[in-house]
Amino acid sequence: MQYQEILNIIEAETLNRSNTGRVASYIPELAKIDADKLGMHLYCINSGHYGFGDENERFSIQSISKVFSLTLAMSLLDDELFKRVDVEPSGDPFNSLIQLEYENGIPRNPLINAGALVIADTLVSILKNPQEEFLNFIHVITGDTTIDINSKVFDSEKKHSYRNASLLNLMKSFGNIKNDLETVLDLYIYQCSIEMSCKELATAFMIYANAGKILSNDVQIIPSGKVKRINAIMQTCGFYDEAGEFSFRVGLPGKSGVGGGIAAIHPGHYAVTVWSPPLNPKGNSKLGMYALERLTTLTGFSIF
Ligand code: GLN
């Protein structure tokens, strides 16, 4: 079967399902999104682009940005980075404070909020203009310089960032945050408020499917040995306390965001993204997970 035919089946099946998820409301600006949006994009190394629905409409990438900040930090630092953030699944919600106290301010992994805040702190230490350079990194890997943040989403999250501020304060008390807390928090909220479409995200995620290289121009963004590690972290930690469930049902490394997006890859084959705003109780797109489960089921092809 051809990929576009498979995507057409997934579109019909997904539209047919009742969506019991709920759009994120703890960032009030995100609650305004139309819950019926649905888009999917598949970018194959050998055969190019396929998609359906709202695949070209930009949405808030939120925690999917944690994969990009990890990539940028790993491209600048070697293993010393992993003294400050571990690589173990947390089994706890993305914004949980509980393990941090027991584990002396060292976050379980870079894809929960605490870990992404440590990564943001390292970027603030290394980069001269962290926000601009972060956005520039996205421009380079997508080849699209029109991608930007949504400043309303930025302001909205900033006004409601008590938990992320708590995580930062707790880690600072253990000496695991080096810079000014507000500067670090601002970089984190900035990266989360970037907007991209399914097609743009799949293009960006192609570096993880293509051994660290941009497919269109062969530029090596990060060594393939580091991509192996990033993909391993996505597989084990990309969906917080639902990482096991995502592996079990879908069988691909990936990352979700509370904007309703999910990006996943099949190393050596494709990058795939889906967007449906209503979330399940773990904060992952309800229909997004379903659509990806159908992709690996109908193609008979996952990493397992
Ligand atoms: N900006 C969001 C937060 O920190 C990102 C969470 C997410 O997408 N899971 O709460």
PDB file of C-alpha atoms and ligand atoms in Angstrom:
ATOM      1  CA  MET A   1       0.000   0.000   0.000  1.00  0.00           C
ATOM      2  CA  GLN A   2       1.123   3.552  -0.718  1.00  0.00           C
ATOM      3  CA  TYR A   3       1.766   5.951   2.170  1.00  0.00           C
ATOM      4  CA  GLN A   4      -0.833   8.492   0.985  1.00  0.00           C
ATOM      5  CA  GLU A   5      -3.508   5.777   0.902  1.00  0.00           C
ATOM      6  CA  ILE A   6      -2.584   4.761   4.431  1.00  0.00           C
ATOM      7  CA  LEU A   7      -2.772   8.376   5.602  1.00  0.00           C
ATOM      8  CA  ASN A   8      -6.214   8.734   3.971  1.00  0.00           C
ATOM      9  CA  ILE A   9      -7.415   5.716   5.949  1.00  0.00           C
ATOM     10  CA  ILE A  10      -5.945   7.167   9.160  1.00  0.00           C
ATOM     11  CA  GLU A  11      -7.659  10.511   8.488  1.00  0.00           C
ATOM     12  CA  ALA A  12     -11.056   8.844   8.014  1.00  0.00           C
ATOM     13  CA  GLU A  13     -10.634   6.630  11.079  1.00  0.00           C
ATOM     14  CA  THR A  14      -9.430   9.484  13.272  1.00  0.00           C
ATOM     15  CA  LEU A  15     -12.252  11.827  12.232  1.00  0.00           C
ATOM     16  CA  ASN A  16     -14.683   9.038  13.096  1.00  0.00           C
ATOM     17  CA  ARG A  17     -13.524   8.706  16.681  1.00  0.00           C
ATOM     18  CA  SER A  18     -15.101  10.645  19.489  1.00  0.00           C
ATOM     19  CA  ASN A  19     -12.447  12.776  21.117  1.00  0.00           C
ATOM     20  CA  THR A  20     -12.602  12.585  24.888  1.00  0.00           C
ATOM     21  CA  GLY A  21      -9.390  14.590  25.347  1.00  0.00           C
ATOM     22  CA  ARG A  22      -9.257  18.136  26.732  1.00  0.00           C
ATOM     23  CA  VAL A  23      -7.399  21.105  25.301  1.00  0.00           C
ATOM     24  CA  ALA A  24      -4.712  22.401  27.725  1.00  0.00           C
ATOM     25  CA  SER A  25      -6.065  25.308  29.745  1.00  0.00           C
ATOM     26  CA  TYR A  26      -3.361  25.928  32.363  1.00  0.00           C
ATOM     27  CA  ILE A  27      -1.747  28.208  29.756  1.00  0.00           C
ATOM     28  CA  PRO A  28      -4.930  30.247  29.051  1.00  0.00           C
ATOM     29  CA  GLU A  29      -3.908  31.256  25.538  1.00  0.00           C
ATOM     30  CA  LEU A  30      -3.710  27.577  24.511  1.00  0.00           C
ATOM     31  CA  ALA A  31      -7.320  27.017  25.634  1.00  0.00           C
ATOM     32  CA  LYS A  32      -8.509  29.215  22.734  1.00  0.00           C
ATOM     33  CA  ILE A  33      -7.413  26.702  20.079  1.00  0.00           C
ATOM     34  CA  ASP A  34     -10.090  24.982  17.986  1.00  0.00           C
ATOM     35  CA  ALA A  35     -10.312  21.447  19.432  1.00  0.00           C
ATOM     36  CA  ASP A  36     -11.295  20.000  16.042  1.00  0.00           C
ATOM     37  CA  LYS A  37      -8.008  20.782  14.320  1.00  0.00           C
ATOM     38  CA  LEU A  38      -6.381  17.671  12.913  1.00  0.00           C
ATOM     39  CA  GLY A  39      -3.316  17.408  10.724  1.00  0.00           C
ATOM     40  CA  MET A  40      -0.666  14.818   9.953  1.00  0.00           C
ATOM     41  CA  HIS A  41       2.507  14.890   7.898  1.00  0.00           C
ATOM     42  CA  LEU A  42       4.860  12.087   6.897  1.00  0.00           C
ATOM     43  CA  TYR A  43       8.285  12.954   5.456  1.00  0.00           C
ATOM     44  CA  CYS A  44      10.066   9.915   4.015  1.00  0.00           C
ATOM     45  CA  ILE A  45      13.782   9.774   3.246  1.00  0.00           C
ATOM     46  CA  ASN A  46      13.176   7.887  -0.011  1.00  0.00           C
ATOM     47  CA  SER A  47       9.888   9.240  -1.247  1.00  0.00           C
ATOM     48  CA  GLY A  48       9.223  12.714   0.172  1.00  0.00           C
ATOM     49  CA  HIS A  49       6.096  14.277   1.649  1.00  0.00           C
ATOM     50  CA  TYR A  50       2.585  12.967   2.422  1.00  0.00           C
ATOM     51  CA  GLY A  51      -0.103  14.460   4.624  1.00  0.00           C
ATOM     52  CA  PHE A  52      -3.672  15.470   5.331  1.00  0.00           C
ATOM     53  CA  GLY A  53      -5.884  17.977   7.114  1.00  0.00           C
ATOM     54  CA  ASP A  54      -4.426  20.977   8.938  1.00  0.00           C
ATOM     55  CA  GLU A  55      -0.847  19.871   8.219  1.00  0.00           C
ATOM     56  CA  ASN A  56       0.224  23.358   7.120  1.00  0.00           C
ATOM     57  CA  GLU A  57      -1.274  25.335  10.017  1.00  0.00           C
ATOM     58  CA  ARG A  58       1.174  26.455  12.692  1.00  0.00           C
ATOM     59  CA  PHE A  59       0.550  25.563  16.339  1.00  0.00           C
ATOM     60  CA  SER A  60       2.407  25.935  19.622  1.00  0.00           C
ATOM     61  CA  ILE A  61       5.153  23.309  19.707  1.00  0.00           C
ATOM     62  CA  GLN A  62       5.513  23.546  23.524  1.00  0.00           C
ATOM     63  CA  SER A  63       7.523  20.586  24.890  1.00  0.00           C
ATOM     64  CA  ILE A  64       8.497  19.314  21.453  1.00  0.00           C
ATOM     65  CA  SER A  65      11.008  22.197  21.644  1.00  0.00           C
ATOM     66  CA  LYS A  66      12.831  20.276  24.406  1.00  0.00           C
ATOM     67  CA  VAL A  67      14.264  17.950  21.745  1.00  0.00           C
ATOM     68  CA  PHE A  68      15.679  20.942  19.851  1.00  0.00           C
ATOM     69  CA  SER A  69      17.198  22.532  22.980  1.00  0.00           C
ATOM     70  CA  LEU A  70      18.747  19.182  23.938  1.00  0.00           C
ATOM     71  CA  THR A  71      20.175  18.876  20.412  1.00  0.00           C
ATOM     72  CA  LEU A  72      21.630  22.385  20.538  1.00  0.00           C
ATOM     73  CA  ALA A  73      23.161  21.760  23.995  1.00  0.00           C
ATOM     74  CA  MET A  74      24.572  18.361  22.929  1.00  0.00           C
ATOM     75  CA  SER A  75      26.067  19.915  19.805  1.00  0.00           C
ATOM     76  CA  LEU A  76      27.975  22.339  22.059  1.00  0.00           C
ATOM     77  CA  LEU A  77      28.803  20.097  25.035  1.00  0.00           C
ATOM     78  CA  ASP A  78      29.966  16.528  25.573  1.00  0.00           C
ATOM     79  CA  ASP A  79      29.205  14.124  28.410  1.00  0.00           C
ATOM     80  CA  GLU A  80      29.656  16.739  31.144  1.00  0.00           C
ATOM     81  CA  LEU A  81      26.067  17.775  30.340  1.00  0.00           C
ATOM     82  CA  PHE A  82      24.805  14.479  31.774  1.00  0.00           C
ATOM     83  CA  LYS A  83      26.291  15.185  35.193  1.00  0.00           C
ATOM     84  CA  ARG A  84      23.554  17.802  35.600  1.00  0.00           C
ATOM     85  CA  VAL A  85      20.651  15.925  34.020  1.00  0.00           C
ATOM     86  CA  ASP A  86      20.111  12.156  33.967  1.00  0.00           C
ATOM     87  CA  VAL A  87      18.735   9.952  31.161  1.00  0.00           C
ATOM     88  CA  GLU A  88      16.200   7.828  33.053  1.00  0.00           C
ATOM     89  CA  PRO A  89      12.419   7.816  32.540  1.00  0.00           C
ATOM     90  CA  SER A  90      10.722   9.662  35.384  1.00  0.00           C
ATOM     91  CA  GLY A  91       7.381   7.853  35.624  1.00  0.00           C
ATOM     92  CA  ASP A  92       5.990  11.171  36.868  1.00  0.00           C
ATOM     93  CA  PRO A  93       4.085  14.030  35.206  1.00  0.00           C
ATOM     94  CA  PHE A  94       6.096  16.497  33.107  1.00  0.00           C
ATOM     95  CA  ASN A  95       5.980  19.292  35.695  1.00  0.00           C
ATOM     96  CA  SER A  96       6.436  17.184  38.834  1.00  0.00           C
ATOM     97  CA  LEU A  97       8.613  18.472  41.677  1.00  0.00           C
ATOM     98  CA  ILE A  98       8.638  15.329  43.728  1.00  0.00           C
ATOM     99  CA  GLN A  99      11.731  13.431  42.518  1.00  0.00           C
ATOM    100  CA  LEU A 100      13.899  16.519  42.438  1.00  0.00           C
ATOM    101  CA  GLU A 101      14.017  16.815  46.208  1.00  0.00           C
ATOM    102  CA  TYR A 102      15.001  13.152  46.709  1.00  0.00           C
ATOM    103  CA  GLU A 103      17.500  13.275  43.878  1.00  0.00           C
ATOM    104  CA  ASN A 104      19.346  16.414  44.969  1.00  0.00           C
ATOM    105  CA  GLY A 105      18.202  18.721  42.190  1.00  0.00           C
ATOM    106  CA  ILE A 106      19.333  16.452  39.311  1.00  0.00           C
ATOM    107  CA  PRO A 107      16.347  15.989  36.943  1.00  0.00           C
ATOM    108  CA  ARG A 108      15.595  12.481  35.695  1.00  0.00           C
ATOM    109  CA  ASN A 109      15.898  13.428  32.009  1.00  0.00           C
ATOM    110  CA  PRO A 110      16.062  16.421  29.609  1.00  0.00           C
ATOM    111  CA  LEU A 111      12.465  16.016  28.351  1.00  0.00           C
ATOM    112  CA  ILE A 112      10.624  16.733  31.620  1.00  0.00           C
ATOM    113  CA  ASN A 113      10.324  20.392  32.578  1.00  0.00           C
ATOM    114  CA  ALA A 114      13.060  20.266  35.246  1.00  0.00           C
ATOM    115  CA  GLY A 115      15.508  18.732  32.767  1.00  0.00           C
ATOM    116  CA  ALA A 116      14.612  21.175  30.011  1.00  0.00           C
ATOM    117  CA  LEU A 117      15.181  24.038  32.456  1.00  0.00           C
ATOM    118  CA  VAL A 118      18.699  22.722  33.190  1.00  0.00           C
ATOM    119  CA  ILE A 119      19.305  22.503  29.429  1.00  0.00           C
ATOM    120  CA  ALA A 120      18.061  26.103  29.068  1.00  0.00           C
ATOM    121  CA  ASP A 121      20.476  27.114  31.833  1.00  0.00           C
ATOM    122  CA  THR A 122      23.413  25.551  29.939  1.00  0.00           C
ATOM    123  CA  LEU A 123      22.360  27.420  26.782  1.00  0.00           C
ATOM    124  CA  VAL A 124      22.172  30.703  28.697  1.00  0.00           C
ATOM    125  CA  SER A 125      25.756  30.035  29.915  1.00  0.00           C
ATOM    126  CA  ILE A 126      27.133  29.238  26.451  1.00  0.00           C
ATOM    127  CA  LEU A 127      25.213  31.397  23.972  1.00  0.00           C
ATOM    128  CA  LYS A 128      25.494  35.158  23.631  1.00  0.00           C
ATOM    129  CA  ASN A 129      21.882  35.671  22.531  1.00  0.00           C
ATOM    130  CA  PRO A 130      20.176  32.419  23.558  1.00  0.00           C
ATOM    131  CA  GLN A 131      16.667  33.218  22.278  1.00  0.00           C
ATOM    132  CA  GLU A 132      17.826  34.431  18.854  1.00  0.00           C
ATOM    133  CA  GLU A 133      20.294  31.574  18.489  1.00  0.00           C
ATOM    134  CA  PHE A 134      17.669  29.022  19.460  1.00  0.00           C
ATOM    135  CA  LEU A 135      15.244  30.368  16.856  1.00  0.00           C
ATOM    136  CA  ASN A 136      18.067  30.482  14.324  1.00  0.00           C
ATOM    137  CA  PHE A 137      18.756  26.793  14.977  1.00  0.00           C
ATOM    138  CA  ILE A 138      15.121  26.024  14.042  1.00  0.00           C
ATOM    139  CA  HIS A 139      15.493  28.167  10.908  1.00  0.00           C
ATOM    140  CA  VAL A 140      18.597  26.226   9.888  1.00  0.00           C
ATOM    141  CA  ILE A 141      17.144  22.736  10.342  1.00  0.00           C
ATOM    142  CA  THR A 142      13.868  23.615   8.597  1.00  0.00           C
ATOM    143  CA  GLY A 143      15.303  25.973   5.967  1.00  0.00           C
ATOM    144  CA  ASP A 144      12.435  28.335   6.877  1.00  0.00           C
ATOM    145  CA  THR A 145      13.202  31.748   8.356  1.00  0.00           C
ATOM    146  CA  THR A 146       9.540  32.729   8.834  1.00  0.00           C
ATOM    147  CA  ILE A 147       9.119  30.434  11.873  1.00  0.00           C
ATOM    148  CA  ASP A 148       8.671  32.545  15.017  1.00  0.00           C
ATOM    149  CA  ILE A 149       7.209  32.576  18.503  1.00  0.00           C
ATOM    150  CA  ASN A 150       3.619  33.483  19.373  1.00  0.00           C
ATOM    151  CA  SER A 151       4.098  36.347  21.838  1.00  0.00           C
ATOM    152  CA  LYS A 152       0.575  35.948  23.289  1.00  0.00           C
ATOM    153  CA  VAL A 153       1.403  32.350  24.225  1.00  0.00           C
ATOM    154  CA  PHE A 154       4.726  33.527  25.669  1.00  0.00           C
ATOM    155  CA  ASP A 155       3.016  36.188  27.835  1.00  0.00           C
ATOM    156  CA  SER A 156       0.262  33.802  28.870  1.00  0.00           C
ATOM    157  CA  GLU A 157       2.695  31.109  30.043  1.00  0.00           C
ATOM    158  CA  LYS A 158       4.910  33.687  31.736  1.00  0.00           C
ATOM    159  CA  LYS A 159       1.965  34.867  33.865  1.00  0.00           C
ATOM    160  CA  HIS A 160       1.238  31.299  34.972  1.00  0.00           C
ATOM    161  CA  SER A 161       4.710  29.837  35.416  1.00  0.00           C
ATOM    162  CA  TYR A 162       4.627  29.210  39.162  1.00  0.00           C
ATOM    163  CA  ARG A 163       5.515  25.538  38.821  1.00  0.00           C
ATOM    164  CA  ASN A 164       8.422  26.075  36.453  1.00  0.00           C
ATOM    165  CA  ALA A 165       9.651  28.858  38.755  1.00  0.00           C
ATOM    166  CA  SER A 166       9.407  26.396  41.679  1.00  0.00           C
ATOM    167  CA  LEU A 167      11.445  23.809  39.774  1.00  0.00           C
ATOM    168  CA  LEU A 168      14.084  26.430  39.033  1.00  0.00           C
ATOM    169  CA  ASN A 169      14.227  27.626  42.647  1.00  0.00           C
ATOM    170  CA  LEU A 170      14.535  24.081  43.971  1.00  0.00           C
ATOM    171  CA  MET A 171      17.335  23.240  41.536  1.00  0.00           C
ATOM    172  CA  LYS A 172      19.085  26.535  42.296  1.00  0.00           C
ATOM    173  CA  SER A 173      19.063  25.584  45.993  1.00  0.00           C
ATOM    174  CA  PHE A 174      21.026  22.438  45.016  1.00  0.00           C
ATOM    175  CA  GLY A 175      23.442  24.474  42.868  1.00  0.00           C
ATOM    176  CA  ASN A 176      22.181  22.974  39.580  1.00  0.00           C
ATOM    177  CA  ILE A 177      21.120  26.299  38.015  1.00  0.00           C
ATOM    178  CA  LYS A 178      23.981  28.710  37.340  1.00  0.00           C
ATOM    179  CA  ASN A 179      22.264  31.742  35.814  1.00  0.00           C
ATOM    180  CA  ASP A 180      19.611  34.293  36.733  1.00  0.00           C
ATOM    181  CA  LEU A 181      16.335  32.382  37.207  1.00  0.00           C
ATOM    182  CA  GLU A 182      14.211  34.745  35.131  1.00  0.00           C
ATOM    183  CA  THR A 183      16.609  34.651  32.186  1.00  0.00           C
ATOM    184  CA  VAL A 184      16.506  30.848  32.193  1.00  0.00           C
ATOM    185  CA  LEU A 185      12.705  30.769  32.595  1.00  0.00           C
ATOM    186  CA  ASP A 186      12.319  33.255  29.727  1.00  0.00           C
ATOM    187  CA  LEU A 187      14.410  31.085  27.373  1.00  0.00           C
ATOM    188  CA  TYR A 188      12.355  28.024  28.301  1.00  0.00           C
ATOM    189  CA  ILE A 189       9.021  29.807  27.775  1.00  0.00           C
ATOM    190  CA  TYR A 190      10.364  31.313  24.549  1.00  0.00           C
ATOM    191  CA  GLN A 191      11.276  27.918  23.062  1.00  0.00           C
ATOM    192  CA  CYS A 192       7.868  26.498  24.077  1.00  0.00           C
ATOM    193  CA  SER A 193       6.013  29.381  22.403  1.00  0.00           C
ATOM    194  CA  ILE A 194       7.495  28.735  18.945  1.00  0.00           C
ATOM    195  CA  GLU A 195       4.840  27.891  16.354  1.00  0.00           C
ATOM    196  CA  MET A 196       5.378  25.363  13.573  1.00  0.00           C
ATOM    197  CA  SER A 197       3.154  23.322  11.276  1.00  0.00           C
ATOM    198  CA  CYS A 198       3.161  19.522  11.048  1.00  0.00           C
ATOM    199  CA  LYS A 199       5.084  19.800   7.782  1.00  0.00           C
ATOM    200  CA  GLU A 200       7.712  22.125   9.285  1.00  0.00           C
ATOM    201  CA  LEU A 201       8.103  19.941  12.371  1.00  0.00           C
ATOM    202  CA  ALA A 202       8.508  16.791  10.278  1.00  0.00           C
ATOM    203  CA  THR A 203      11.178  18.592   8.244  1.00  0.00           C
ATOM    204  CA  ALA A 204      12.978  19.594  11.475  1.00  0.00           C
ATOM    205  CA  PHE A 205      12.707  16.067  12.909  1.00  0.00           C
ATOM    206  CA  MET A 206      14.208  14.590   9.744  1.00  0.00           C
ATOM    207  CA  ILE A 207      17.674  15.209  11.277  1.00  0.00           C
ATOM    208  CA  TYR A 208      16.833  12.510  13.877  1.00  0.00           C
ATOM    209  CA  ALA A 209      15.736  10.045  11.174  1.00  0.00           C
ATOM    210  CA  ASN A 210      18.680  10.907   8.922  1.00  0.00           C
ATOM    211  CA  ALA A 211      21.652  10.364  11.290  1.00  0.00           C
ATOM    212  CA  GLY A 212      21.970  14.060  12.183  1.00  0.00           C
ATOM    213  CA  LYS A 213      21.928  15.441   8.632  1.00  0.00           C
ATOM    214  CA  ILE A 214      19.484  17.821   6.952  1.00  0.00           C
ATOM    215  CA  LEU A 215      18.007  15.745   4.119  1.00  0.00           C
ATOM    216  CA  SER A 216      17.742  18.547   1.552  1.00  0.00           C
ATOM    217  CA  ASN A 217      21.357  19.744   1.728  1.00  0.00           C
ATOM    218  CA  ASP A 218      23.317  17.008   3.564  1.00  0.00           C
ATOM    219  CA  VAL A 219      24.571  19.425   6.256  1.00  0.00           C
ATOM    220  CA  GLN A 220      25.565  17.496   9.400  1.00  0.00           C
ATOM    221  CA  ILE A 221      23.900  19.280  12.332  1.00  0.00           C
ATOM    222  CA  ILE A 222      24.970  16.854  15.054  1.00  0.00           C
ATOM    223  CA  PRO A 223      27.134  13.695  14.920  1.00  0.00           C
ATOM    224  CA  SER A 224      25.213  10.464  14.352  1.00  0.00           C
ATOM    225  CA  GLY A 225      26.453   9.047  17.683  1.00  0.00           C
ATOM    226  CA  LYS A 226      24.705  11.876  19.487  1.00  0.00           C
ATOM    227  CA  VAL A 227      21.517  11.390  17.450  1.00  0.00           C
ATOM    228  CA  LYS A 228      21.461   7.773  18.633  1.00  0.00           C
ATOM    229  CA  ARG A 229      21.400   9.080  22.201  1.00  0.00           C
ATOM    230  CA  ILE A 230      18.737  11.741  21.533  1.00  0.00           C
ATOM    231  CA  ASN A 231      16.516   9.111  19.928  1.00  0.00           C
ATOM    232  CA  ALA A 232      17.053   6.801  22.903  1.00  0.00           C
ATOM    233  CA  ILE A 233      15.991   9.593  25.269  1.00  0.00           C
ATOM    234  CA  MET A 234      12.886  10.261  23.137  1.00  0.00           C
ATOM    235  CA  GLN A 235      12.006   6.575  23.199  1.00  0.00           C
ATOM    236  CA  THR A 236      12.321   6.216  26.975  1.00  0.00           C
ATOM    237  CA  CYS A 237      11.274   9.697  28.161  1.00  0.00           C
ATOM    238  CA  GLY A 238       9.416  11.535  25.368  1.00  0.00           C
ATOM    239  CA  PHE A 239       5.929  11.008  26.825  1.00  0.00           C
ATOM    240  CA  TYR A 240       6.625  11.404  30.567  1.00  0.00           C
ATOM    241  CA  ASP A 241       4.614   8.886  32.589  1.00  0.00           C
ATOM    242  CA  GLU A 242       3.182   7.518  29.354  1.00  0.00           C
ATOM    243  CA  ALA A 243       6.515   6.730  27.640  1.00  0.00           C
ATOM    244  CA  GLY A 244       5.912   3.000  28.110  1.00  0.00           C
ATOM    245  CA  GLU A 245       2.396   3.241  26.689  1.00  0.00           C
ATOM    246  CA  PHE A 246       3.615   5.178  23.632  1.00  0.00           C
ATOM    247  CA  SER A 247       6.350   2.578  22.978  1.00  0.00           C
ATOM    248  CA  PHE A 248       3.829  -0.205  23.488  1.00  0.00           C
ATOM    249  CA  ARG A 249       1.215   1.230  21.134  1.00  0.00           C
ATOM    250  CA  VAL A 250       3.281   3.115  18.537  1.00  0.00           C
ATOM    251  CA  GLY A 251       6.839   1.782  18.722  1.00  0.00           C
ATOM    252  CA  LEU A 252       8.748   4.880  17.588  1.00  0.00           C
ATOM    253  CA  PRO A 253      10.916   7.464  19.401  1.00  0.00           C
ATOM    254  CA  GLY A 254       8.977  10.715  19.702  1.00  0.00           C
ATOM    255  CA  LYS A 255       8.043  13.791  21.676  1.00  0.00           C
ATOM    256  CA  SER A 256       4.725  15.395  22.568  1.00  0.00           C
ATOM    257  CA  GLY A 257       3.713  18.937  23.526  1.00  0.00           C
ATOM    258  CA  VAL A 258       0.671  20.362  25.331  1.00  0.00           C
ATOM    259  CA  GLY A 259      -0.205  22.281  22.150  1.00  0.00           C
ATOM    260  CA  GLY A 260      -1.443  18.882  20.898  1.00  0.00           C
ATOM    261  CA  GLY A 261       1.501  18.088  18.628  1.00  0.00           C
ATOM    262  CA  ILE A 262       3.516  14.864  18.490  1.00  0.00           C
ATOM    263  CA  ALA A 263       6.662  14.347  16.420  1.00  0.00           C
ATOM    264  CA  ALA A 264       8.158  10.872  15.940  1.00  0.00           C
ATOM    265  CA  ILE A 265      10.770   9.240  13.758  1.00  0.00           C
ATOM    266  CA  HIS A 266      11.699   5.914  12.257  1.00  0.00           C
ATOM    267  CA  PRO A 267      15.523   6.020  12.013  1.00  0.00           C
ATOM    268  CA  GLY A 268      16.672   5.651   8.419  1.00  0.00           C
ATOM    269  CA  HIS A 269      13.113   5.915   7.086  1.00  0.00           C
ATOM    270  CA  TYR A 270      10.904   8.842   8.051  1.00  0.00           C
ATOM    271  CA  ALA A 271       9.810  11.657  10.354  1.00  0.00           C
ATOM    272  CA  VAL A 272       6.100  11.924  11.132  1.00  0.00           C
ATOM    273  CA  THR A 273       4.056  14.544  12.948  1.00  0.00           C
ATOM    274  CA  VAL A 274       0.462  14.856  14.016  1.00  0.00           C
ATOM    275  CA  TRP A 275      -1.566  17.676  15.586  1.00  0.00           C
ATOM    276  CA  SER A 276      -4.853  17.361  17.470  1.00  0.00           C
ATOM    277  CA  PRO A 277      -5.200  19.737  20.465  1.00  0.00           C
ATOM    278  CA  PRO A 278      -7.292  17.694  22.965  1.00  0.00           C
ATOM    279  CA  LEU A 279      -4.978  15.915  25.428  1.00  0.00           C
ATOM    280  CA  ASN A 280      -5.357  12.757  27.484  1.00  0.00           C
ATOM    281  CA  PRO A 281      -4.833  12.964  31.286  1.00  0.00           C
ATOM    282  CA  LYS A 282      -1.052  12.535  30.857  1.00  0.00           C
ATOM    283  CA  GLY A 283      -0.853  15.655  28.668  1.00  0.00           C
ATOM    284  CA  ASN A 284      -0.363  13.875  25.327  1.00  0.00           C
ATOM    285  CA  SER A 285      -2.582  14.360  22.258  1.00  0.00           C
ATOM    286  CA  LYS A 286      -5.331  11.767  22.474  1.00  0.00           C
ATOM    287  CA  LEU A 287      -6.044  11.410  18.748  1.00  0.00           C
ATOM    288  CA  GLY A 288      -2.403  12.047  17.893  1.00  0.00           C
ATOM    289  CA  MET A 289      -1.393   8.872  19.692  1.00  0.00           C
ATOM    290  CA  TYR A 290      -4.197   6.992  17.976  1.00  0.00           C
ATOM    291  CA  ALA A 291      -3.163   8.225  14.513  1.00  0.00           C
ATOM    292  CA  LEU A 292       0.465   7.191  15.075  1.00  0.00           C
ATOM    293  CA  GLU A 293      -0.593   3.808  16.410  1.00  0.00           C
ATOM    294  CA  ARG A 294      -2.584   3.290  13.214  1.00  0.00           C
ATOM    295  CA  LEU A 295       0.431   4.321  11.086  1.00  0.00           C
ATOM    296  CA  THR A 296       2.759   1.688  12.532  1.00  0.00           C
ATOM    297  CA  THR A 297      -0.062  -0.884  12.523  1.00  0.00           C
ATOM    298  CA  LEU A 298      -1.230  -0.318   8.941  1.00  0.00           C
ATOM    299  CA  THR A 299       2.337  -0.165   7.591  1.00  0.00           C
ATOM    300  CA  GLY A 300       3.380  -3.150   9.733  1.00  0.00           C
ATOM    301  CA  PHE A 301       6.563  -1.237  10.397  1.00  0.00           C
ATOM    302  CA  SER A 302       7.942   0.208  13.643  1.00  0.00           C
ATOM    303  CA  ILE A 303      11.380   0.043  15.256  1.00  0.00           C
ATOM    304  CA  PHE A 304      10.386  -3.153  17.082  1.00  0.00           C
TER     305      PHE A 304
HETATM  306  N1  GLN B   1       5.410  25.118  28.361  1.00  0.00           N
HETATM  307  C1  GLN B   1       4.786  23.964  28.933  1.00  0.00           C
HETATM  308  C2  GLN B   1       5.052  23.866  30.432  1.00  0.00           C
HETATM  309  O1  GLN B   1       6.125  24.126  30.870  1.00  0.00           O
HETATM  310  C3  GLN B   1       5.265  22.747  28.214  1.00  0.00           C
HETATM  311  C4  GLN B   1       4.669  21.460  28.753  1.00  0.00           C
HETATM  312  C5  GLN B   1       4.431  20.406  27.717  1.00  0.00           C
HETATM  313  O2  GLN B   1       4.289  20.661  26.539  1.00  0.00           O
HETATM  314  N2  GLN B   1       4.291  19.196  28.187  1.00  0.00           N
HETATM  315  O3  GLN B   1       4.195  23.538  31.188  1.00  0.00           O
END
